[in-house]
Amino acid sequence: MTVPQSPFAALMDITPRPPVVFADGQGSWLYDTQGNRYLDLIQGWAVTCLGHSPAPVVKALAEQGARLISCSPAYHNEQSVRLAGALTRASGMDQVFFANSGAEANEGAIKLARRWGEKNRGGAYEIVTMDNGFHGRTLATMSASGKPAWKTLFEPKVPGFPKVPIGDLGAVEAAITDRTVAVMLEPIQGEAGVIPAGVDYLKALHELTAKRGILLILDEIQTGMGRTGTLFACEQAGIVPDIMTLGKGLGGGVPLAALLARREVSCFEYGDQGGTFNGNALMCAVGSAVLAEITAPGFLERVQTASDRLWKGLEALSGRHGFGAVRGQGLLLALDLKKPVGPEIVAEALADGLLLNAPRPDSLRFMPALTIADAEIDQALAMLDAVCRRVA
Ligand SMILES: *Cc1c(COP(=O)(O)O)cnc(C)c1O
Protein backbone atom coordinates (compact mmCIF):
# COMPACT_ATOMS: atom_id res chain seq x y z
CA MET A 1 0.00 0.00 0.00
CA THR A 2 1.30 3.45 -0.82
CA VAL A 3 0.92 6.12 1.78
CA PRO A 4 -0.83 9.13 0.20
CA GLN A 5 1.54 12.05 0.03
CA SER A 6 0.67 15.12 2.08
CA PRO A 7 -0.63 17.95 -0.12
CA PHE A 8 1.95 20.11 1.68
CA ALA A 9 4.93 17.89 0.85
CA ALA A 10 6.42 20.41 -1.61
CA LEU A 11 6.59 23.12 1.05
CA MET A 12 9.49 23.30 3.48
CA ASP A 13 8.13 22.30 6.86
CA ILE A 14 9.33 25.31 8.84
CA THR A 15 6.65 25.46 11.53
CA PRO A 16 3.82 23.26 12.79
CA ARG A 17 0.71 24.18 10.80
CA PRO A 18 -2.84 22.82 11.03
CA PRO A 19 -4.15 21.09 7.88
CA VAL A 20 -6.47 24.04 7.12
CA VAL A 21 -5.93 25.79 3.75
CA PHE A 22 -7.20 29.35 3.46
CA ALA A 23 -8.57 30.56 0.17
CA ASP A 24 -10.46 33.80 0.81
CA GLY A 25 -10.53 36.65 3.26
CA GLN A 26 -12.81 39.59 3.86
CA GLY A 27 -12.41 42.05 6.73
CA SER A 28 -12.10 40.15 10.01
CA TRP A 29 -12.97 36.81 8.38
CA LEU A 30 -11.00 34.08 6.63
CA TYR A 31 -12.53 31.21 4.60
CA ASP A 32 -10.88 27.83 4.03
CA THR A 33 -11.11 25.63 0.95
CA GLN A 34 -13.92 23.64 2.62
CA GLY A 35 -16.01 26.78 3.00
CA ASN A 36 -15.57 27.09 6.78
CA ARG A 37 -15.19 30.61 8.11
CA TYR A 38 -12.91 31.87 10.85
CA LEU A 39 -12.95 35.07 12.90
CA ASP A 40 -9.34 36.20 12.61
CA LEU A 41 -7.71 37.91 15.60
CA ILE A 42 -4.22 37.26 14.21
CA GLN A 43 -4.51 39.09 10.87
CA GLY A 44 -1.23 37.81 9.50
CA TRP A 45 0.55 38.82 12.72
CA ALA A 46 -0.74 42.42 12.87
CA VAL A 47 -0.13 42.73 9.13
CA THR A 48 -3.55 43.09 7.51
CA CYS A 49 -4.34 46.14 9.64
CA LEU A 50 -7.42 47.09 7.59
CA GLY A 51 -8.65 43.48 7.54
CA HIS A 52 -8.47 41.02 4.66
CA SER A 53 -8.70 42.38 1.11
CA PRO A 54 -9.87 45.86 2.15
CA ALA A 55 -11.25 48.07 -0.63
CA PRO A 56 -8.52 50.77 -0.46
CA VAL A 57 -5.74 48.16 -0.85
CA VAL A 58 -7.56 46.28 -3.63
CA LYS A 59 -8.13 49.59 -5.46
CA ALA A 60 -4.51 50.70 -5.10
CA LEU A 61 -3.29 47.31 -6.37
CA ALA A 62 -5.60 47.38 -9.38
CA GLU A 63 -5.03 51.01 -10.33
CA GLN A 64 -1.28 51.09 -9.75
CA GLY A 65 -0.86 47.60 -11.20
CA ALA A 66 -2.34 48.85 -14.45
CA ARG A 67 -0.05 51.90 -14.49
CA LEU A 68 3.41 50.91 -13.23
CA ILE A 69 4.47 47.97 -11.06
CA SER A 70 8.20 48.38 -10.82
CA CYS A 71 10.99 50.30 -12.42
CA SER A 72 14.59 49.83 -11.37
CA PRO A 73 15.56 51.32 -8.00
CA ALA A 74 18.11 53.21 -10.10
CA TYR A 75 15.20 55.53 -10.97
CA HIS A 76 12.68 57.44 -8.88
CA ASN A 77 9.05 56.44 -9.18
CA GLU A 78 6.06 58.61 -8.36
CA GLN A 79 4.67 56.31 -5.65
CA SER A 80 7.84 55.94 -3.57
CA VAL A 81 8.35 59.71 -3.62
CA ARG A 82 4.76 60.19 -2.50
CA LEU A 83 4.87 57.63 0.33
CA ALA A 84 8.28 58.82 1.58
CA GLY A 85 6.90 62.35 1.83
CA ALA A 86 3.79 61.23 3.70
CA LEU A 87 5.72 58.99 6.13
CA THR A 88 8.32 61.62 7.00
CA ARG A 89 5.62 64.24 7.58
CA ALA A 90 3.67 61.82 9.79
CA SER A 91 6.65 60.61 11.82
CA GLY A 92 8.89 63.66 12.21
CA MET A 93 11.71 61.70 10.59
CA ASP A 94 13.53 63.12 7.55
CA GLN A 95 14.36 60.29 5.17
CA VAL A 96 13.11 56.84 4.23
CA PHE A 97 14.56 53.70 2.68
CA PHE A 98 11.90 51.21 1.62
CA ALA A 99 12.36 47.48 2.20
CA ASN A 100 10.36 44.31 1.58
CA SER A 101 10.25 42.86 5.10
CA GLY A 102 10.71 43.94 8.67
CA ALA A 103 13.93 41.99 8.99
CA GLU A 104 15.34 43.77 5.95
CA ALA A 105 14.36 47.17 7.38
CA ASN A 106 16.07 46.29 10.69
CA GLU A 107 19.11 44.95 8.86
CA GLY A 108 19.24 48.37 7.17
CA ALA A 109 18.89 50.12 10.54
CA ILE A 110 21.85 48.14 11.89
CA LYS A 111 23.93 48.99 8.82
CA LEU A 112 22.99 52.67 9.03
CA ALA A 113 23.92 52.82 12.72
CA ARG A 114 27.28 51.12 12.01
CA ARG A 115 27.89 53.56 9.13
CA TRP A 116 27.08 56.48 11.44
CA GLY A 117 29.37 55.06 14.11
CA GLU A 118 32.18 54.73 11.62
CA LYS A 119 31.81 58.38 10.63
CA ASN A 120 30.99 59.91 14.01
CA ARG A 121 32.13 57.66 16.86
CA GLY A 122 35.50 56.29 15.87
CA GLY A 123 34.19 53.06 14.39
CA ALA A 124 31.81 52.24 17.23
CA TYR A 125 29.47 49.46 16.11
CA GLU A 126 27.87 47.79 19.12
CA ILE A 127 24.11 48.06 19.50
CA VAL A 128 22.68 47.45 22.96
CA THR A 129 19.59 45.28 22.53
CA MET A 130 17.00 43.72 24.83
CA ASP A 131 16.54 40.25 26.28
CA ASN A 132 13.54 38.61 24.58
CA GLY A 133 13.51 41.24 21.82
CA PHE A 134 12.54 40.23 18.30
CA HIS A 135 13.94 41.95 15.23
CA GLY A 136 13.71 39.37 12.44
CA ARG A 137 15.24 36.25 10.94
CA THR A 138 18.27 37.37 8.96
CA LEU A 139 21.59 36.50 10.60
CA ALA A 140 22.16 40.02 11.93
CA THR A 141 18.59 40.53 13.11
CA MET A 142 18.58 37.11 14.79
CA SER A 143 21.76 38.19 16.55
CA ALA A 144 20.06 41.43 17.60
CA SER A 145 17.06 39.48 18.88
CA GLY A 146 17.01 38.17 22.44
CA LYS A 147 14.91 35.07 21.88
CA PRO A 148 16.30 32.46 24.30
CA ALA A 149 15.71 29.61 21.79
CA TRP A 150 17.95 31.34 19.24
CA LYS A 151 20.92 31.72 21.55
CA THR A 152 22.90 28.84 20.10
CA LEU A 153 21.30 28.72 16.64
CA PHE A 154 23.25 29.33 13.40
CA GLU A 155 26.57 30.00 15.05
CA PRO A 156 28.65 32.02 14.74
CA LYS A 157 26.33 34.93 15.40
CA VAL A 158 26.93 38.41 13.99
CA PRO A 159 28.87 40.10 16.83
CA GLY A 160 28.06 43.44 18.40
CA PHE A 161 24.69 43.03 20.11
CA PRO A 162 25.13 43.07 23.92
CA LYS A 163 21.84 42.32 25.68
CA VAL A 164 20.19 43.88 28.72
CA PRO A 165 16.89 43.20 30.51
CA ILE A 166 14.12 45.50 29.27
CA GLY A 167 13.10 48.24 31.70
CA ASP A 168 16.47 48.37 33.47
CA LEU A 169 18.02 51.75 32.64
CA GLY A 170 21.08 51.09 34.79
CA ALA A 171 21.85 47.97 32.77
CA VAL A 172 21.81 50.01 29.55
CA GLU A 173 24.10 52.64 31.13
CA ALA A 174 26.48 49.91 32.23
CA ALA A 175 26.48 48.32 28.77
CA ILE A 176 27.44 51.55 26.95
CA THR A 177 31.15 51.71 26.09
CA ASP A 178 33.34 53.45 23.50
CA ARG A 179 32.25 50.75 21.07
CA THR A 180 28.53 51.49 21.50
CA VAL A 181 26.74 53.21 18.64
CA ALA A 182 23.06 52.70 19.53
CA VAL A 183 20.34 51.22 21.70
CA MET A 184 17.66 49.27 19.83
CA LEU A 185 14.30 48.02 21.08
CA GLU A 186 10.59 47.54 20.43
CA PRO A 187 8.25 49.97 22.26
CA ILE A 188 6.19 46.88 23.07
CA GLN A 189 7.89 43.51 22.72
CA GLY A 190 5.42 41.69 20.52
CA GLU A 191 6.82 38.20 19.99
CA ALA A 192 7.97 38.05 23.62
CA GLY A 193 4.30 38.16 24.61
CA VAL A 194 3.24 41.85 24.46
CA ILE A 195 5.63 43.29 27.02
CA PRO A 196 5.46 47.12 27.05
CA ALA A 197 8.81 48.90 27.46
CA GLY A 198 6.88 51.62 29.28
CA VAL A 199 6.61 55.32 28.53
CA ASP A 200 9.00 56.40 31.32
CA TYR A 201 11.66 53.92 30.23
CA LEU A 202 11.41 55.05 26.59
CA LYS A 203 11.70 58.70 27.66
CA ALA A 204 14.69 57.87 29.85
CA LEU A 205 16.37 55.94 27.02
CA HIS A 206 15.80 58.87 24.68
CA GLU A 207 17.50 61.18 27.17
CA LEU A 208 20.31 58.74 27.92
CA THR A 209 21.18 58.07 24.28
CA ALA A 210 21.16 61.80 23.50
CA LYS A 211 23.40 62.53 26.50
CA ARG A 212 25.88 59.78 25.59
CA GLY A 213 25.92 60.78 21.92
CA ILE A 214 24.58 57.47 20.61
CA LEU A 215 21.48 56.59 18.60
CA LEU A 216 18.06 55.38 19.66
CA ILE A 217 16.61 52.84 17.23
CA LEU A 218 12.94 51.96 17.66
CA ASP A 219 11.60 48.86 15.96
CA GLU A 220 7.97 49.84 15.37
CA ILE A 221 7.36 47.02 12.92
CA GLN A 222 4.61 45.56 15.09
CA THR A 223 3.60 48.64 17.11
CA GLY A 224 3.51 51.18 14.25
CA MET A 225 0.74 52.12 11.81
CA GLY A 226 -1.97 52.69 14.39
CA ARG A 227 -1.65 49.32 16.13
CA THR A 228 -1.30 50.84 19.60
CA GLY A 229 -3.93 53.57 19.13
CA THR A 230 -1.53 56.27 17.93
CA LEU A 231 0.12 56.22 14.51
CA PHE A 232 3.43 55.25 16.15
CA ALA A 233 3.82 53.91 19.69
CA CYS A 234 6.68 56.35 20.44
CA GLU A 235 4.20 59.24 20.23
CA GLN A 236 2.80 58.05 23.56
CA ALA A 237 6.21 58.67 25.13
CA GLY A 238 6.49 62.02 23.32
CA ILE A 239 9.79 61.06 21.69
CA VAL A 240 11.15 60.88 18.15
CA PRO A 241 13.91 58.26 17.80
CA ASP A 242 16.99 58.66 15.59
CA ILE A 243 16.07 55.63 13.51
CA MET A 244 12.70 53.89 13.24
CA THR A 245 11.64 50.80 11.35
CA LEU A 246 8.18 49.95 10.06
CA GLY A 247 6.77 46.83 8.43
CA LYS A 248 3.77 44.57 9.00
CA GLY A 249 0.78 46.98 8.94
CA LEU A 250 2.55 49.46 6.64
CA GLY A 251 1.58 47.43 3.58
CA GLY A 252 -1.80 46.27 4.88
CA GLY A 253 -0.87 42.73 3.76
CA VAL A 254 1.60 43.32 0.93
CA PRO A 255 5.36 43.05 1.55
CA LEU A 256 6.41 46.59 2.42
CA ALA A 257 8.69 47.87 5.17
CA ALA A 258 10.59 51.05 5.81
CA LEU A 259 13.72 52.34 7.51
CA LEU A 260 13.33 55.96 8.61
CA ALA A 261 16.05 58.22 9.94
CA ARG A 262 16.67 61.75 11.13
CA ARG A 263 18.71 63.81 8.68
CA GLU A 264 21.88 63.86 10.84
CA VAL A 265 21.85 60.10 10.98
CA SER A 266 20.87 59.39 7.39
CA CYS A 267 24.44 58.90 6.17
CA PHE A 268 24.42 56.04 3.65
CA GLU A 269 26.76 56.58 0.75
CA TYR A 270 26.34 55.29 -2.76
CA GLY A 271 26.67 51.53 -2.76
CA ASP A 272 25.92 51.05 0.96
CA GLN A 273 22.30 50.05 0.58
CA GLY A 274 19.86 48.95 -2.09
CA GLY A 275 17.70 46.11 -3.36
CA THR A 276 15.87 45.02 -6.48
CA PHE A 277 12.28 45.39 -5.28
CA ASN A 278 12.88 48.20 -2.79
CA GLY A 279 10.46 51.10 -3.12
CA ASN A 280 8.67 49.57 -6.09
CA ALA A 281 5.67 51.57 -7.25
CA LEU A 282 3.05 48.89 -6.60
CA MET A 283 3.86 48.32 -2.93
CA CYS A 284 4.36 52.03 -2.26
CA ALA A 285 0.96 52.83 -3.78
CA VAL A 286 -0.58 50.36 -1.34
CA GLY A 287 1.40 51.91 1.54
CA SER A 288 -0.01 55.34 0.71
CA ALA A 289 -3.54 53.93 0.61
CA VAL A 290 -3.06 52.29 4.03
CA LEU A 291 -1.53 55.41 5.58
CA ALA A 292 -4.38 57.55 4.25
CA GLU A 293 -6.93 55.26 5.92
CA ILE A 294 -5.16 55.16 9.27
CA THR A 295 -4.65 58.93 9.38
CA ALA A 296 -8.22 59.72 8.27
CA PRO A 297 -10.24 61.66 10.88
CA GLY A 298 -11.70 59.38 13.54
CA PHE A 299 -9.79 56.21 12.57
CA LEU A 300 -7.39 56.10 15.53
CA GLU A 301 -10.14 57.17 17.94
CA ARG A 302 -12.09 54.14 16.72
CA VAL A 303 -9.05 51.89 17.36
CA GLN A 304 -9.01 53.14 20.95
CA THR A 305 -12.75 52.51 21.37
CA ALA A 306 -12.33 48.97 20.02
CA SER A 307 -9.34 48.47 22.31
CA ASP A 308 -11.36 49.52 25.37
CA ARG A 309 -14.15 47.11 24.41
CA LEU A 310 -11.78 44.17 23.87
CA TRP A 311 -9.82 45.01 27.05
CA LYS A 312 -12.96 45.16 29.24
CA GLY A 313 -14.30 41.97 27.67
CA LEU A 314 -11.03 40.14 28.30
CA GLU A 315 -10.96 41.35 31.91
CA ALA A 316 -14.47 40.05 32.47
CA LEU A 317 -13.56 36.73 30.83
CA SER A 318 -10.40 36.55 32.93
CA GLY A 319 -12.47 36.99 36.09
CA ARG A 320 -14.78 34.14 35.08
CA HIS A 321 -11.94 31.71 34.34
CA GLY A 322 -9.38 32.67 36.98
CA PHE A 323 -6.87 34.08 34.51
CA GLY A 324 -4.57 37.06 35.13
CA ALA A 325 -4.22 40.61 33.83
CA VAL A 326 -4.69 42.12 30.38
CA ARG A 327 -1.66 44.01 29.03
CA GLY A 328 -0.68 45.94 25.93
CA GLN A 329 -1.89 49.02 24.08
CA GLY A 330 -4.52 49.71 21.44
CA LEU A 331 -5.22 46.55 19.47
CA LEU A 332 -2.04 44.78 20.52
CA LEU A 333 -3.24 43.10 23.70
CA ALA A 334 -2.38 39.99 25.65
CA LEU A 335 -4.14 38.02 28.35
CA ASP A 336 -2.12 36.35 31.10
CA LEU A 337 -3.52 32.83 31.52
CA LYS A 338 -1.42 32.12 34.64
CA LYS A 339 -0.95 28.52 33.43
CA PRO A 340 0.39 26.98 30.21
CA VAL A 341 -2.97 26.37 28.53
CA GLY A 342 -2.37 28.78 25.62
CA PRO A 343 -1.62 26.17 22.94
CA GLU A 344 -4.67 24.11 23.96
CA ILE A 345 -6.94 27.17 23.82
CA VAL A 346 -5.52 28.11 20.39
CA ALA A 347 -6.19 24.59 19.01
CA GLU A 348 -9.71 24.45 20.41
CA ALA A 349 -10.48 27.97 19.15
CA LEU A 350 -9.34 26.99 15.64
CA ALA A 351 -11.78 24.08 15.68
CA ASP A 352 -14.55 26.55 16.59
CA GLY A 353 -13.55 29.02 13.87
CA LEU A 354 -11.61 31.56 15.95
CA LEU A 355 -7.96 32.33 15.11
CA LEU A 356 -5.82 33.20 18.12
CA ASN A 357 -2.10 33.25 18.93
CA ALA A 358 -0.27 32.16 22.06
CA PRO A 359 3.14 33.89 21.91
CA ARG A 360 3.98 32.10 25.17
CA PRO A 361 2.29 29.03 26.64
CA ASP A 362 0.81 31.17 29.42
CA SER A 363 -0.43 34.07 27.25
CA LEU A 364 -2.84 34.80 24.43
CA ARG A 365 -2.11 37.66 22.03
CA PHE A 366 -4.84 39.65 20.26
CA MET A 367 -4.04 41.66 17.13
CA PRO A 368 -7.32 41.99 15.25
CA ALA A 369 -7.92 44.19 12.24
CA LEU A 370 -7.90 47.84 13.31
CA THR A 371 -11.28 47.97 11.58
CA ILE A 372 -12.87 45.18 13.65
CA ALA A 373 -16.54 45.88 14.46
CA ASP A 374 -17.95 45.90 18.00
CA ALA A 375 -20.18 42.93 17.11
CA GLU A 376 -17.10 40.97 15.95
CA ILE A 377 -15.26 41.76 19.20
CA ASP A 378 -18.28 40.53 21.18
CA GLN A 379 -18.53 37.41 19.03
CA ALA A 380 -14.82 36.63 19.49
CA LEU A 381 -15.15 37.06 23.26
CA ALA A 382 -18.17 34.74 23.36
CA MET A 383 -16.33 32.12 21.29
CA LEU A 384 -13.26 32.40 23.51
CA ASP A 385 -15.43 32.09 26.60
CA ALA A 386 -16.91 28.83 25.30
CA VAL A 387 -13.42 27.47 24.49
CA CYS A 388 -12.12 28.37 27.96
CA ARG A 389 -15.04 26.61 29.59
CA ARG A 390 -14.16 23.44 27.66
CA VAL A 391 -10.42 23.66 28.31
CA ALA A 392 -10.94 24.24 32.03
C1 LIG B 1 7.59 40.83 12.66
C2 LIG B 1 8.65 41.64 13.27
C3 LIG B 1 9.91 41.77 12.66
C4 LIG B 1 10.29 41.02 11.41
O1 LIG B 1 9.51 41.36 10.32
P1 LIG B 1 9.47 40.38 9.04
O2 LIG B 1 8.62 41.13 8.04
O3 LIG B 1 8.88 39.10 9.50
O4 LIG B 1 10.87 40.22 8.59
C5 LIG B 1 10.84 42.59 13.26
N1 LIG B 1 10.56 43.25 14.39
C6 LIG B 1 9.36 43.15 15.00
C7 LIG B 1 9.10 43.93 16.25
C8 LIG B 1 8.37 42.34 14.49
O5 LIG B 1 7.20 42.22 15.11
XYZ file of C-alpha atoms in Angstrom, residues 2-380:
379
model
C 1.301 3.445 -0.824
C 0.919 6.120 1.781
C -0.827 9.127 0.204
C 1.543 12.051 0.031
C 0.670 15.116 2.077
C -0.631 17.955 -0.122
C 1.954 20.110 1.676
C 4.934 17.890 0.846
C 6.421 20.406 -1.606
C 6.586 23.116 1.055
C 9.487 23.302 3.484
C 8.131 22.296 6.862
C 9.335 25.305 8.838
C 6.654 25.462 11.529
C 3.822 23.261 12.792
C 0.711 24.176 10.796
C -2.839 22.817 11.028
C -4.151 21.094 7.875
C -6.471 24.042 7.117
C -5.933 25.792 3.754
C -7.202 29.355 3.458
C -8.573 30.557 0.171
C -10.456 33.801 0.807
C -10.534 36.652 3.257
C -12.807 39.586 3.862
C -12.408 42.052 6.727
C -12.100 40.151 10.008
C -12.970 36.809 8.377
C -10.996 34.076 6.631
C -12.529 31.212 4.603
C -10.884 27.831 4.033
C -11.113 25.634 0.949
C -13.919 23.639 2.620
C -16.015 26.777 2.995
C -15.571 27.085 6.780
C -15.188 30.612 8.109
C -12.906 31.870 10.854
C -12.946 35.068 12.896
C -9.342 36.204 12.605
C -7.713 37.906 15.603
C -4.220 37.263 14.207
C -4.509 39.094 10.875
C -1.235 37.806 9.497
C 0.554 38.823 12.718
C -0.744 42.415 12.868
C -0.130 42.734 9.134
C -3.550 43.090 7.514
C -4.341 46.138 9.641
C -7.422 47.088 7.591
C -8.645 43.479 7.539
C -8.469 41.022 4.655
C -8.700 42.378 1.107
C -9.873 45.862 2.153
C -11.249 48.070 -0.629
C -8.517 50.773 -0.461
C -5.742 48.159 -0.851
C -7.558 46.283 -3.633
C -8.132 49.590 -5.458
C -4.507 50.701 -5.103
C -3.287 47.310 -6.370
C -5.599 47.383 -9.380
C -5.029 51.011 -10.331
C -1.279 51.087 -9.755
C -0.859 47.597 -11.202
C -2.336 48.847 -14.452
C -0.048 51.904 -14.488
C 3.405 50.906 -13.231
C 4.469 47.975 -11.065
C 8.199 48.384 -10.816
C 10.986 50.296 -12.419
C 14.589 49.829 -11.374
C 15.561 51.318 -8.003
C 18.111 53.209 -10.103
C 15.198 55.534 -10.966
C 12.680 57.436 -8.882
C 9.048 56.439 -9.180
C 6.058 58.612 -8.359
C 4.674 56.315 -5.650
C 7.838 55.941 -3.575
C 8.346 59.708 -3.622
C 4.763 60.192 -2.502
C 4.874 57.631 0.333
C 8.276 58.821 1.584
C 6.898 62.353 1.832
C 3.795 61.234 3.703
C 5.723 58.989 6.127
C 8.321 61.620 6.995
C 5.625 64.243 7.578
C 3.669 61.820 9.785
C 6.652 60.611 11.822
C 8.887 63.660 12.212
C 11.714 61.703 10.591
C 13.529 63.124 7.554
C 14.361 60.291 5.170
C 13.111 56.838 4.233
C 14.561 53.703 2.681
C 11.898 51.215 1.620
C 12.361 47.480 2.201
C 10.363 44.311 1.581
C 10.250 42.864 5.098
C 10.706 43.938 8.667
C 13.931 41.990 8.987
C 15.340 43.772 5.951
C 14.358 47.174 7.384
C 16.072 46.291 10.686
C 19.114 44.948 8.858
C 19.243 48.368 7.171
C 18.887 50.117 10.536
C 21.847 48.145 11.892
C 23.933 48.989 8.817
C 22.987 52.669 9.031
C 23.923 52.819 12.718
C 27.275 51.123 12.011
C 27.890 53.560 9.134
C 27.082 56.481 11.435
C 29.375 55.058 14.111
C 32.181 54.728 11.619
C 31.807 58.376 10.630
C 30.989 59.908 14.014
C 32.131 57.656 16.861
C 35.497 56.294 15.865
C 34.188 53.063 14.387
C 31.808 52.237 17.227
C 29.472 49.461 16.110
C 27.865 47.794 19.117
C 24.109 48.064 19.500
C 22.678 47.451 22.963
C 19.588 45.277 22.529
C 17.003 43.718 24.834
C 16.536 40.254 26.280
C 13.540 38.609 24.583
C 13.507 41.239 21.824
C 12.538 40.231 18.301
C 13.940 41.952 15.228
C 13.706 39.370 12.443
C 15.240 36.254 10.940
C 18.273 37.366 8.956
C 21.589 36.504 10.599
C 22.165 40.024 11.934
C 18.589 40.530 13.105
C 18.577 37.109 14.787
C 21.755 38.193 16.554
C 20.055 41.434 17.601
C 17.056 39.479 18.879
C 17.012 38.174 22.435
C 14.906 35.067 21.884
C 16.302 32.459 24.297
C 15.705 29.611 21.794
C 17.947 31.341 19.240
C 20.919 31.715 21.551
C 22.903 28.835 20.096
C 21.302 28.722 16.641
C 23.253 29.330 13.400
C 26.567 29.997 15.053
C 28.646 32.025 14.738
C 26.326 34.933 15.398
C 26.933 38.413 13.993
C 28.871 40.096 16.826
C 28.058 43.442 18.396
C 24.689 43.031 20.114
C 25.129 43.073 23.923
C 21.835 42.316 25.683
C 20.193 43.876 28.721
C 16.887 43.202 30.509
C 14.118 45.504 29.267
C 13.096 48.235 31.700
C 16.469 48.375 33.472
C 18.018 51.755 32.636
C 21.082 51.091 34.794
C 21.846 47.966 32.768
C 21.811 50.015 29.549
C 24.100 52.644 31.129
C 26.481 49.913 32.230
C 26.485 48.318 28.771
C 27.444 51.546 26.954
C 31.149 51.711 26.090
C 33.339 53.447 23.498
C 32.253 50.746 21.073
C 28.533 51.491 21.496
C 26.740 53.211 18.643
C 23.062 52.698 19.527
C 20.344 51.218 21.696
C 17.663 49.267 19.828
C 14.302 48.024 21.082
C 10.594 47.540 20.434
C 8.249 49.974 22.260
C 6.188 46.876 23.072
C 7.891 43.507 22.721
C 5.416 41.688 20.518
C 6.818 38.198 19.994
C 7.970 38.046 23.623
C 4.298 38.164 24.611
C 3.241 41.849 24.458
C 5.630 43.291 27.021
C 5.462 47.122 27.050
C 8.809 48.899 27.461
C 6.885 51.623 29.278
C 6.607 55.325 28.532
C 8.998 56.395 31.317
C 11.660 53.919 30.231
C 11.406 55.053 26.592
C 11.704 58.697 27.656
C 14.693 57.874 29.846
C 16.372 55.937 27.017
C 15.798 58.867 24.677
C 17.504 61.179 27.170
C 20.312 58.740 27.923
C 21.185 58.066 24.281
C 21.158 61.801 23.504
C 23.404 62.525 26.502
C 25.878 59.778 25.586
C 25.916 60.777 21.924
C 24.583 57.472 20.614
C 21.483 56.593 18.601
C 18.058 55.376 19.664
C 16.610 52.840 17.227
C 12.940 51.961 17.658
C 11.599 48.862 15.963
C 7.965 49.838 15.370
C 7.358 47.024 12.921
C 4.612 45.562 15.089
C 3.602 48.644 17.107
C 3.506 51.178 14.250
C 0.743 52.120 11.814
C -1.970 52.688 14.389
C -1.645 49.317 16.127
C -1.302 50.845 19.602
C -3.926 53.573 19.131
C -1.526 56.273 17.933
C 0.115 56.216 14.506
C 3.429 55.246 16.151
C 3.824 53.912 19.695
C 6.680 56.347 20.443
C 4.196 59.237 20.234
C 2.797 58.049 23.563
C 6.208 58.666 25.132
C 6.489 62.024 23.321
C 9.786 61.058 21.692
C 11.152 60.878 18.152
C 13.911 58.260 17.799
C 16.987 58.664 15.590
C 16.065 55.631 13.512
C 12.704 53.894 13.243
C 11.638 50.805 11.350
C 8.184 49.955 10.058
C 6.769 46.835 8.429
C 3.774 44.572 9.002
C 0.779 46.982 8.943
C 2.546 49.456 6.640
C 1.580 47.428 3.578
C -1.802 46.273 4.882
C -0.868 42.733 3.764
C 1.601 43.321 0.926
C 5.361 43.048 1.551
C 6.410 46.587 2.421
C 8.691 47.866 5.172
C 10.591 51.054 5.814
C 13.724 52.339 7.505
C 13.334 55.959 8.615
C 16.052 58.224 9.943
C 16.666 61.749 11.125
C 18.712 63.808 8.681
C 21.885 63.864 10.836
C 21.847 60.100 10.982
C 20.870 59.394 7.391
C 24.439 58.896 6.174
C 24.416 56.036 3.651
C 26.756 56.580 0.746
C 26.342 55.287 -2.761
C 26.666 51.533 -2.760
C 25.920 51.051 0.965
C 22.304 50.053 0.580
C 19.856 48.949 -2.094
C 17.702 46.114 -3.362
C 15.867 45.024 -6.485
C 12.277 45.386 -5.276
C 12.878 48.202 -2.793
C 10.464 51.099 -3.119
C 8.674 49.574 -6.090
C 5.667 51.571 -7.253
C 3.052 48.894 -6.605
C 3.864 48.316 -2.926
C 4.361 52.025 -2.255
C 0.964 52.831 -3.783
C -0.577 50.357 -1.338
C 1.405 51.909 1.535
C -0.010 55.339 0.711
C -3.543 53.934 0.610
C -3.061 52.287 4.030
C -1.527 55.408 5.578
C -4.383 57.553 4.250
C -6.931 55.259 5.917
C -5.155 55.161 9.265
C -4.649 58.935 9.385
C -8.224 59.719 8.273
C -10.237 61.661 10.881
C -11.703 59.381 13.538
C -9.789 56.214 12.567
C -7.389 56.100 15.529
C -10.138 57.170 17.943
C -12.094 54.136 16.723
C -9.046 51.887 17.361
C -9.008 53.138 20.952
C -12.748 52.507 21.368
C -12.331 48.966 20.017
C -9.342 48.469 22.314
C -11.364 49.516 25.368
C -14.148 47.108 24.410
C -11.777 44.174 23.872
C -9.820 45.015 27.048
C -12.958 45.162 29.235
C -14.302 41.966 27.668
C -11.025 40.145 28.297
C -10.958 41.351 31.906
C -14.468 40.046 32.473
C -13.557 36.729 30.833
C -10.398 36.546 32.928
C -12.466 36.990 36.085
C -14.777 34.138 35.076
C -11.936 31.705 34.343
C -9.378 32.668 36.982
C -6.869 34.079 34.506
C -4.570 37.061 35.126
C -4.219 40.609 33.834
C -4.695 42.123 30.382
C -1.662 44.007 29.028
C -0.676 45.941 25.929
C -1.888 49.023 24.076
C -4.518 49.710 21.435
C -5.219 46.546 19.470
C -2.037 44.781 20.522
C -3.239 43.103 23.699
C -2.377 39.989 25.646
C -4.140 38.023 28.354
C -2.118 36.354 31.095
C -3.523 32.831 31.515
C -1.416 32.123 34.636
C -0.948 28.517 33.434
C 0.394 26.983 30.206
C -2.974 26.366 28.532
C -2.369 28.783 25.619
C -1.621 26.167 22.943
C -4.668 24.107 23.960
C -6.937 27.172 23.818
C -5.521 28.111 20.394
C -6.185 24.588 19.008
C -9.709 24.448 20.407
C -10.483 27.971 19.147
C -9.344 26.988 15.642
C -11.777 24.077 15.678
C -14.547 26.554 16.592
C -13.548 29.023 13.867
C -11.606 31.557 15.948
C -7.960 32.326 15.109
C -5.817 33.199 18.124
C -2.098 33.255 18.928
C -0.269 32.162 22.064
C 3.141 33.887 21.907
C 3.980 32.099 25.174
C 2.287 29.027 26.638
C 0.808 31.167 29.421
C -0.431 34.073 27.247
C -2.839 34.798 24.429
C -2.112 37.657 22.032
C -4.836 39.650 20.258
C -4.038 41.657 17.135
C -7.321 41.989 15.248
C -7.922 44.195 12.241
C -7.898 47.839 13.312
C -11.281 47.974 11.583
C -12.865 45.185 13.651
C -16.538 45.879 14.461
C -17.954 45.895 17.998
C -20.176 42.927 17.110
C -17.104 40.974 15.955
C -15.262 41.758 19.198
C -18.276 40.525 21.177
C -18.529 37.408 19.026
C -14.822 36.633 19.486
